[in-house]
């Protein structure tokens, strides 16, 4: 093998891996006199690793280079996934600086676990080999279990992490069993070759169907699709706000990109017998996810739990792209992920920017805060309007692209249901702006807030402002993003099965 070419493919993954190894060493320093500087150095190291990997991947994209190393391929899909992931990770690190200081729980291992999860997600979306997929799945899942329980003095953190771990272990086992069954039928673990051999079979092999179903179950768990969503509200509630945001954005986004690669390869783009069965299963999961996610979010009083059920419902919208299974539907999925990154990181970042930690994350705690920091609140409002799909935000155009393809593919009923579900979501998303701008704070909570020290969260506030601007910019620059990025990613991915 060519050493330089191998390094070119692996370097985006090796840079955060090196940071993950270095950060725990810095955390060993217990000297009170240097602790402040050590904390700063740890966060700077994490950001430097993210920036280095980001700049390298963007250079690959601009140059059109797509290096490979065995079954690890840094193609357009992997490069887009890496850029998406690294932007989410950078925003998470910035928000963590403020949030962990508010919690009084700044630990070096938090950043090390985050960098390890970044490595696993990058591997997960960059390989066509089922064993490497499983390795990437475990490499990012295990750190996320630990990150959920970062503030381990809080009972909700331990409860959420335990539920996530127990259900995640079952989902990983199902994923692995599905890979084994598909290998038994096809004699290959490469998804491209597996798809070719499945296409040569006469009829639909029951073992292949069972294997594909178990594999799909693993993916559905990671995107929090119903009925594999039970862990999500508790895990998000117990995790630090930036970690919950990272799980909702990066985990969901990279899992959908990996599913896009596997689905188009194994099922022949959704047109074969196996593809039809998988699309039917995804349609059922999408319906359950949209209905359950939106209806349950309506009755939440905790903002984080509301955002958790919101995240579940968005998984349903994204699954509809696989039901339509057209290149433009997949293009809409990729564009929607870009929008989802901005709007969800901004929605979660609002809590950190206002210093609402621990149990102080109800709608009552948001009352009247909009007038204290109007710029920040306006940006967060834009993010929430985008989540609801209000034009001209990016969320509206992402949903429009997917719903339009559903109609053109003949799934009019599903498209109507998706629109109705999106309309229901407007109510609970508007509860946040209403609390921020229109409701007066409760006297008891106002006195409690007055007794708290002044909150300074410059990095979290900056990310919220950036996210608010991005939701508008992505809406106005939709054509540029679709033609320049999303369509190129999908063309490259669909080419795997040709």
Coordinates of C-alpha atoms in Angstrom, one line a residue:
X1 CA 0.0 0.0 0.0
X2 CA 1.0 3.6 -0.6
X3 CA 2.0 5.1 2.8
X4 CA 1.2 8.7 1.9
X5 CA -2.2 7.7 0.4
X6 CA -3.0 5.7 3.5
X7 CA -2.2 8.6 5.7
X8 CA -4.3 10.9 3.5
X9 CA -7.4 8.8 4.2
X10 CA -6.7 8.3 7.9
X11 CA -5.4 11.7 8.9
X12 CA -8.9 13.3 9.5
X13 CA -9.5 10.6 12.1
X14 CA -6.0 10.4 13.5
X15 CA -5.9 14.1 14.5
X16 CA -8.8 14.0 17.0
X17 CA -7.5 10.6 18.1
X18 CA -4.2 12.1 19.0
X19 CA -6.0 14.8 21.0
X20 CA -8.1 12.2 22.8
X21 CA -4.8 10.6 24.0
X22 CA -3.2 13.8 25.0
X23 CA -6.0 15.4 27.0
X24 CA -6.1 13.0 29.9
X25 CA -2.4 13.6 30.5
X26 CA -3.0 17.3 30.9
X27 CA -5.8 16.5 33.3
X28 CA -3.4 14.8 35.7
X29 CA -2.0 18.2 36.9
X30 CA -3.7 18.9 40.2
X31 CA -1.7 22.1 41.1
X32 CA -4.2 24.8 42.0
X33 CA -1.9 27.5 40.8
X34 CA -1.8 26.1 37.2
X35 CA -5.3 24.6 37.1
X36 CA -6.8 27.6 35.2
X37 CA -4.1 27.5 32.6
X38 CA -4.3 23.7 32.2
X39 CA -8.1 24.0 31.6
X40 CA -7.5 26.6 29.0
X41 CA -4.8 24.4 27.3
X42 CA -7.1 21.4 27.2
X43 CA -9.9 23.3 25.5
X44 CA -7.4 24.9 23.2
X45 CA -6.0 21.5 22.3
X46 CA -9.4 20.1 21.5
X47 CA -10.3 23.1 19.3
X48 CA -6.9 22.9 17.6
X49 CA -7.4 19.2 16.8
X50 CA -10.9 19.9 15.4
X51 CA -9.7 22.9 13.4
X52 CA -6.7 20.9 12.0
X53 CA -9.0 18.0 10.9
X54 CA -11.6 20.4 9.5
X55 CA -9.0 22.3 7.4
X56 CA -7.6 19.1 6.0
X57 CA -11.0 17.7 5.0
X58 CA -12.0 21.0 3.4
X59 CA -8.8 20.9 1.3
X60 CA -9.7 17.3 0.2
X61 CA -13.1 18.5 -0.8
X62 CA -11.8 21.5 -2.8
X63 CA -9.2 19.5 -4.5
X64 CA -11.6 16.6 -5.3
X65 CA -9.3 14.0 -3.7
X66 CA -11.0 10.9 -2.3
X67 CA -8.3 8.8 -0.7
X68 CA -9.0 5.3 0.5
X69 CA -7.4 2.9 3.0
X70 CA -8.8 -0.6 2.5
X71 CA -12.5 -0.3 3.3
X72 CA -12.1 3.1 4.9
X73 CA -12.9 5.6 2.1
X74 CA -12.7 9.4 2.5
X75 CA -15.1 10.0 -0.4
X76 CA -17.6 12.9 -0.8
X77 CA -20.1 11.4 1.6
X78 CA -17.4 10.8 4.3
X79 CA -15.9 14.3 3.7
X80 CA -19.3 15.9 4.1
X81 CA -19.9 13.9 7.2
X82 CA -16.5 14.9 8.7
X83 CA -17.2 18.6 8.0
X84 CA -20.7 18.3 9.5
X85 CA -19.3 16.4 12.6
X86 CA -16.4 18.7 13.2
X87 CA -18.5 21.8 13.1
X88 CA -20.9 20.2 15.6
X89 CA -17.9 19.2 17.8
X90 CA -16.4 22.7 17.7
X91 CA -19.7 24.2 18.9
X92 CA -19.9 21.6 21.6
X93 CA -16.5 22.4 22.9
X94 CA -17.3 26.1 23.0
X95 CA -20.5 25.5 24.9
X96 CA -18.8 23.0 27.2
X97 CA -16.4 25.6 28.4
X98 CA -19.2 27.8 29.7
X99 CA -21.5 25.0 30.8
X100 CA -18.9 23.0 32.8
X101 CA -17.8 26.1 34.6
X102 CA -21.4 26.8 35.5
X103 CA -21.8 23.2 36.8
X104 CA -18.5 23.5 38.6
X105 CA -17.4 20.3 37.0
X106 CA -14.5 20.9 34.5
X107 CA -12.8 17.6 33.8
X108 CA -10.2 16.8 31.1
X109 CA -11.7 13.4 30.5
X110 CA -14.9 15.0 29.1
X111 CA -13.0 16.4 26.2
X112 CA -11.1 13.2 25.7
X113 CA -14.3 11.2 25.5
X114 CA -15.8 13.8 23.1
X115 CA -12.7 13.4 20.8
X116 CA -13.0 9.6 20.9
X117 CA -16.7 9.9 19.9
X118 CA -15.7 12.1 17.0
X119 CA -13.2 9.4 15.8
X120 CA -15.9 6.7 16.1
X121 CA -18.5 8.7 14.2
X122 CA -16.0 9.6 11.4
X123 CA -15.2 5.9 11.0
X124 CA -18.9 4.9 11.1
X125 CA -19.8 7.1 8.1
X126 CA -16.6 6.4 6.1
X127 CA -16.6 2.7 5.7
X128 CA -18.3 0.1 3.5
X129 CA -17.4 -2.8 5.7
X130 CA -19.9 -4.0 8.3
X131 CA -17.2 -4.9 10.9
X132 CA -15.7 -1.5 10.7
X133 CA -19.2 0.0 10.9
X134 CA -19.7 -2.0 14.1
X135 CA -16.3 -0.8 15.4
X136 CA -17.2 2.8 14.7
X137 CA -20.6 2.3 16.3
X138 CA -19.0 1.1 19.6
X139 CA -16.2 3.6 19.4
X140 CA -18.7 6.5 19.6
X141 CA -21.4 4.8 21.7
X142 CA -19.3 3.9 24.7
X143 CA -17.9 7.5 25.2
X144 CA -21.4 8.9 24.8
X145 CA -22.6 6.6 27.6
X146 CA -19.9 8.1 29.8
X147 CA -20.5 11.7 28.6
X148 CA -24.2 11.4 29.6
X149 CA -23.1 10.8 33.2
X150 CA -20.5 13.6 33.1
X151 CA -21.9 15.3 36.2
X152 CA -22.1 12.1 38.2
X153 CA -23.3 13.8 41.4
X154 CA -26.7 14.3 39.7
X155 CA -29.0 11.3 39.9
X156 CA -30.7 12.1 36.6
X157 CA -27.3 11.9 34.9
X158 CA -26.6 8.4 36.2
X159 CA -30.2 7.3 35.4
X160 CA -30.0 8.6 31.8
X161 CA -26.6 7.0 31.2
X162 CA -27.7 3.6 32.6
X163 CA -30.8 3.6 30.4
X164 CA -28.7 4.6 27.3
X165 CA -26.2 2.0 28.0
X166 CA -28.6 -0.9 28.6
X167 CA -30.7 -0.2 25.6
X168 CA -27.6 0.6 23.5
X169 CA -26.1 -2.7 24.3
X170 CA -29.2 -4.5 23.0
X171 CA -29.2 -2.4 19.8
X172 CA -25.5 -3.1 19.2
X173 CA -26.1 -6.8 19.6
X174 CA -28.9 -6.7 17.1
X175 CA -26.7 -4.8 14.6
X176 CA -23.9 -7.3 15.0
X177 CA -26.3 -10.3 14.6
X178 CA -27.7 -8.7 11.4
X179 CA -24.2 -8.3 10.0
X180 CA -23.5 -12.0 10.8
X181 CA -26.7 -13.2 9.0
X182 CA -26.0 -11.1 6.0
X183 CA -22.5 -12.5 5.8
X184 CA -23.9 -16.0 6.1
X185 CA -26.1 -15.3 3.0
X186 CA -23.7 -13.4 0.9
X187 CA -20.2 -14.5 2.1
X188 CA -19.1 -10.9 2.2
X189 CA -19.0 -8.1 4.7
X190 CA -18.5 -5.3 2.2
X191 CA -21.9 -3.6 1.6
X192 CA -21.3 -3.0 -2.1
X193 CA -20.4 -6.6 -2.8
X194 CA -23.2 -7.7 -0.5
X195 CA -25.7 -5.7 -2.5
X196 CA -24.5 -7.3 -5.8
X197 CA -24.8 -10.8 -4.4
X198 CA -28.2 -10.2 -2.9
X199 CA -29.4 -9.0 -6.3
X200 CA -28.4 -12.3 -7.9
X201 CA -30.5 -14.3 -5.5
X202 CA -33.8 -15.7 -6.8
X203 CA -36.5 -14.4 -4.5
X204 CA -36.0 -13.0 -1.1
X205 CA -33.9 -15.1 1.3
X206 CA -35.6 -15.1 4.8
X207 CA -32.1 -14.9 6.5
X208 CA -31.2 -11.9 4.4
X209 CA -34.5 -10.2 5.4
X210 CA -33.9 -11.0 9.1
X211 CA -30.3 -9.8 8.8
X212 CA -31.3 -6.5 7.1
X213 CA -34.1 -6.0 9.7
X214 CA -31.7 -6.4 12.6
X215 CA -29.2 -4.1 11.0
X216 CA -31.9 -1.5 10.5
X217 CA -32.9 -1.8 14.1
X218 CA -29.4 -0.8 15.1
X219 CA -29.6 2.3 12.9
X220 CA -33.1 3.2 14.1
X221 CA -32.0 3.0 17.8
X222 CA -29.2 5.5 17.1
X223 CA -31.5 8.0 15.4
X224 CA -34.1 7.6 18.3
X225 CA -36.9 6.3 16.0
X226 CA -40.0 4.9 17.7
X227 CA -40.2 2.3 19.2
X228 CA -36.4 2.5 20.0
X229 CA -36.6 5.9 21.5
X230 CA -37.2 5.3 25.2
X231 CA -33.7 6.2 26.3
X232 CA -33.6 9.6 24.6
X233 CA -35.5 11.9 27.0
X234 CA -33.7 10.6 30.1
X235 CA -30.3 10.6 28.4
X236 CA -30.7 14.2 27.1
X237 CA -32.1 15.4 30.4
X238 CA -29.3 13.9 32.4
X239 CA -26.4 14.9 30.1
X240 CA -24.8 18.4 30.1
X241 CA -26.6 20.7 27.6
X242 CA -23.8 20.7 25.0
X243 CA -23.5 16.9 25.2
X244 CA -27.2 16.5 24.7
X245 CA -27.0 18.8 21.7
X246 CA -24.0 16.9 20.3
X247 CA -25.9 13.6 20.7
X248 CA -29.0 15.0 19.0
X249 CA -27.1 16.5 16.1
X250 CA -23.9 14.5 15.5
X251 CA -25.2 11.0 16.4
X252 CA -28.3 11.4 14.4
X253 CA -26.6 13.0 11.4
X254 CA -23.7 10.6 11.1
X255 CA -26.0 7.6 11.6
X256 CA -28.3 8.8 8.7
X257 CA -25.2 9.3 6.5
X258 CA -24.0 5.8 7.3
X259 CA -27.5 4.4 6.7
X260 CA -27.6 6.2 3.3
X261 CA -24.4 4.4 2.3
X262 CA -25.6 1.0 3.5
X263 CA -29.2 1.3 2.3
X264 CA -28.3 2.4 -1.3
X265 CA -25.7 -0.4 -1.5
X266 CA -27.5 -3.4 0.1
X267 CA -31.0 -2.7 -1.2
X268 CA -30.1 -1.6 -4.7
X269 CA -31.2 2.0 -4.0
X270 CA -34.4 0.7 -2.5
X271 CA -35.7 -0.8 -5.8
X272 CA -35.1 -4.5 -5.1
X273 CA -37.3 -6.9 -3.1
X274 CA -35.2 -6.3 0.0
X275 CA -35.3 -2.6 -0.6
X276 CA -39.1 -2.6 -0.8
X277 CA -39.4 -4.4 2.5
X278 CA -36.9 -2.0 4.1
X279 CA -38.8 1.0 2.8
X280 CA -42.0 -0.4 4.2
X281 CA -40.4 -0.8 7.6
X282 CA -39.0 2.7 7.5
X283 CA -42.4 4.1 6.5
X284 CA -44.0 2.5 9.6
X285 CA -41.1 3.7 11.8
X286 CA -41.4 7.2 10.4
X287 CA -45.2 7.4 11.0
X288 CA -44.8 6.2 14.6
X289 CA -41.8 8.5 15.2
X290 CA -43.5 11.6 13.9
X291 CA -46.8 11.0 15.7
X292 CA -45.3 9.9 19.1
X293 CA -42.5 12.5 19.1
X294 CA -44.7 15.5 18.4
X295 CA -47.6 14.5 20.6
X296 CA -45.4 13.7 23.6
X297 CA -43.5 17.0 23.1
X298 CA -46.7 18.9 23.5
X299 CA -47.1 18.0 27.2
X300 CA -43.5 18.6 28.4
X301 CA -42.7 21.2 31.0
X302 CA -38.9 20.6 30.8
X303 CA -37.3 22.3 27.9
X304 CA -34.6 19.6 27.4
X305 CA -37.2 16.9 27.4
X306 CA -39.2 18.8 24.9
X307 CA -36.2 19.1 22.7
X308 CA -35.5 15.4 23.1
X309 CA -39.0 14.5 21.8
X310 CA -38.5 17.1 19.1
X311 CA -35.3 15.3 18.1
X312 CA -37.3 12.1 17.9
X313 CA -39.9 13.6 15.6
X314 CA -37.2 15.0 13.3
X315 CA -35.9 11.4 12.9
X316 CA -39.3 10.6 11.5
X317 CA -39.0 13.4 8.9
X318 CA -35.6 12.3 7.8
X319 CA -36.7 8.6 7.5
X320 CA -39.2 9.8 4.9
X321 CA -36.3 10.4 2.5
X322 CA -35.6 6.7 2.5
X323 CA -39.3 5.9 1.9
X324 CA -39.2 8.1 -1.2
X325 CA -35.8 6.7 -2.1
X326 CA -35.1 9.2 -4.9
X327 CA -31.8 11.1 -5.5
X328 CA -33.6 14.4 -4.7
X329 CA -35.0 12.9 -1.5
X330 CA -31.6 12.0 -0.4
X331 CA -30.3 15.4 -1.4
X332 CA -33.1 16.9 0.8
X333 CA -31.9 14.7 3.7
X334 CA -28.3 15.9 3.4
X335 CA -29.5 19.6 3.2
X336 CA -31.8 19.0 6.1
X337 CA -28.9 17.7 8.2
X338 CA -27.1 21.0 7.6
X339 CA -30.1 22.9 8.8
X340 CA -30.7 20.6 11.7
X341 CA -27.1 21.2 12.9
X342 CA -27.6 24.9 13.2
X343 CA -31.1 24.9 14.6
X344 CA -30.6 22.2 17.3
X345 CA -27.2 23.4 18.5
X346 CA -28.7 26.9 18.8
X347 CA -31.8 25.6 20.7
X348 CA -29.8 23.7 23.2
X349 CA -27.1 26.4 23.4
X350 CA -29.8 28.9 24.6
X351 CA -29.9 27.1 28.0
X352 CA -26.2 27.3 28.5
X353 CA -26.0 30.9 27.3
X354 CA -28.6 31.9 30.0
X355 CA -26.8 29.8 32.7
X356 CA -29.8 27.5 33.2
X357 CA -28.2 24.3 34.6
X358 CA -29.4 21.4 36.8
X359 CA -33.1 21.5 37.4
X360 CA -33.5 25.1 36.2
X361 CA -34.5 24.1 32.6
X362 CA -38.3 24.5 32.6
X363 CA -40.3 26.9 30.5
X364 CA -41.0 29.0 33.7
X365 CA -37.2 29.6 34.0
X366 CA -37.2 31.2 30.5
X367 CA -39.9 33.7 31.3
X368 CA -38.9 37.3 30.6
X369 CA -35.3 36.5 29.7
X370 CA -35.7 37.7 26.1
X371 CA -35.7 41.3 27.1
X372 CA -32.5 40.9 29.1
X373 CA -30.5 39.6 26.1
X374 CA -32.5 40.4 23.0
X375 CA -29.9 39.5 20.4
X376 CA -29.3 36.1 21.8
X377 CA -33.0 35.4 22.3
X378 CA -33.8 36.5 18.8
X379 CA -31.2 34.1 17.4
X380 CA -32.6 31.3 19.5
X381 CA -36.1 32.2 18.3
X382 CA -34.9 31.8 14.7
X383 CA -33.6 28.4 15.5
X384 CA -36.9 27.3 17.0
X385 CA -38.9 28.7 14.1
X386 CA -36.6 26.7 11.8
X387 CA -37.3 23.6 13.8
X388 CA -41.0 24.2 13.3
X389 CA -40.5 24.6 9.5
X390 CA -41.5 28.3 9.2
X391 CA -40.3 29.9 6.0
X392 CA -37.9 31.3 5.0
X393 CA -35.7 29.4 7.4
X394 CA -33.6 26.4 6.4
X395 CA -35.9 24.0 8.3
X396 CA -38.7 24.9 6.0
X397 CA -36.8 24.2 2.8
X398 CA -35.4 20.9 4.1
X399 CA -38.8 19.6 4.9
X400 CA -40.2 20.9 1.6
X401 CA -37.6 19.0 -0.4
X402 CA -38.4 15.7 1.3
X403 CA -42.1 16.1 1.4
X404 CA -42.2 17.1 -2.3
X405 CA -40.3 13.9 -3.3
X406 CA -42.7 11.8 -1.2
X407 CA -45.6 13.2 -3.2
X408 CA -43.9 12.6 -6.5
X409 CA -43.1 9.0 -5.4
X410 CA -46.8 8.4 -4.8
X411 CA -46.8 8.6 -1.0
X412 CA -49.3 11.4 -0.7
X413 CA -50.8 10.2 2.5
X414 CA -47.4 10.1 4.2
X415 CA -46.6 13.6 3.0
X416 CA -50.0 14.9 4.4
X417 CA -49.3 13.2 7.8
X418 CA -45.8 14.7 7.9
X419 CA -47.2 18.2 7.2
X420 CA -49.8 17.8 9.9
X421 CA -47.1 16.6 12.4
X422 CA -45.0 19.6 11.5
X423 CA -48.0 21.9 12.2
X424 CA -48.5 20.3 15.6
X425 CA -44.8 21.0 16.4
X426 CA -45.4 24.7 15.9
X427 CA -47.2 24.9 19.2
X428 CA -44.5 23.5 21.4
X429 CA -41.7 25.3 19.6
X430 CA -43.5 28.6 20.0
X431 CA -43.7 28.0 23.8
X432 CA -40.1 29.0 24.1
X433 CA -40.4 32.4 22.3
X434 CA -43.6 33.1 24.1
X435 CA -41.9 32.5 27.5
X436 CA -38.9 34.6 26.4
X437 CA -40.7 37.6 25.1
X438 CA -44.4 37.6 26.3
X439 CA -44.5 36.1 29.8
X440 CA -43.5 37.7 33.0
X441 CA -41.2 35.8 35.3
X442 CA -42.7 34.2 38.4
X443 CA -41.7 36.3 41.6
X444 CA -40.3 33.2 43.3
X445 CA -38.1 32.3 40.4
X446 CA -37.1 36.0 39.9
X447 CA -35.9 36.2 43.5
X448 CA -34.0 32.9 43.0
X449 CA -32.3 34.2 39.9
X450 CA -31.4 37.5 41.6
X451 CA -29.6 35.5 44.3
X452 CA -27.5 33.6 41.7
X453 CA -24.2 35.1 40.6
X454 CA -24.2 36.9 37.2
X455 CA -23.8 34.4 34.3
X456 CA -21.1 34.9 31.7
X457 CA -21.3 32.5 28.8
X458 CA -19.6 34.3 25.9
X459 CA -18.8 31.2 23.9
X460 CA -22.2 29.6 24.2
X461 CA -23.8 32.9 23.3
X462 CA -21.6 33.2 20.3
X463 CA -22.6 29.8 19.0
X464 CA -26.3 30.6 19.4
X465 CA -25.9 33.8 17.4
X466 CA -24.0 31.9 14.7
X467 CA -26.7 29.2 14.6
X468 CA -29.4 31.8 14.3
X469 CA -27.7 33.4 11.4
X470 CA -27.0 30.1 9.8
X471 CA -30.7 29.1 9.8
X472 CA -31.5 32.2 7.8
X473 CA -28.5 32.0 5.6
X474 CA -29.1 28.3 4.7
X475 CA -32.6 29.2 3.8
X476 CA -31.6 32.0 1.4
X477 CA -28.6 30.0 0.1
X478 CA -30.6 26.8 -0.4
X479 CA -29.8 26.5 -4.1
X480 CA -26.1 27.0 -3.6
X481 CA -25.9 24.4 -0.7
X482 CA -28.0 21.9 -2.6
X483 CA -26.0 22.1 -5.9
X484 CA -22.6 22.7 -4.4
X485 CA -22.7 20.1 -1.6
X486 CA -25.8 18.0 -1.1
X487 CA -26.3 16.9 -4.7
X488 CA -22.5 16.0 -5.0
X489 CA -22.6 13.9 -1.9
X490 CA -25.7 12.0 -3.1
X491 CA -24.3 11.4 -6.6
X492 CA -21.1 10.0 -5.1
X493 CA -23.0 7.8 -2.7
X494 CA -25.5 6.4 -5.2
X495 CA -22.5 5.6 -7.4
X496 CA -21.5 2.9 -5.0
X497 CA -24.1 0.6 -6.4
X498 CA -23.5 1.2 -10.1

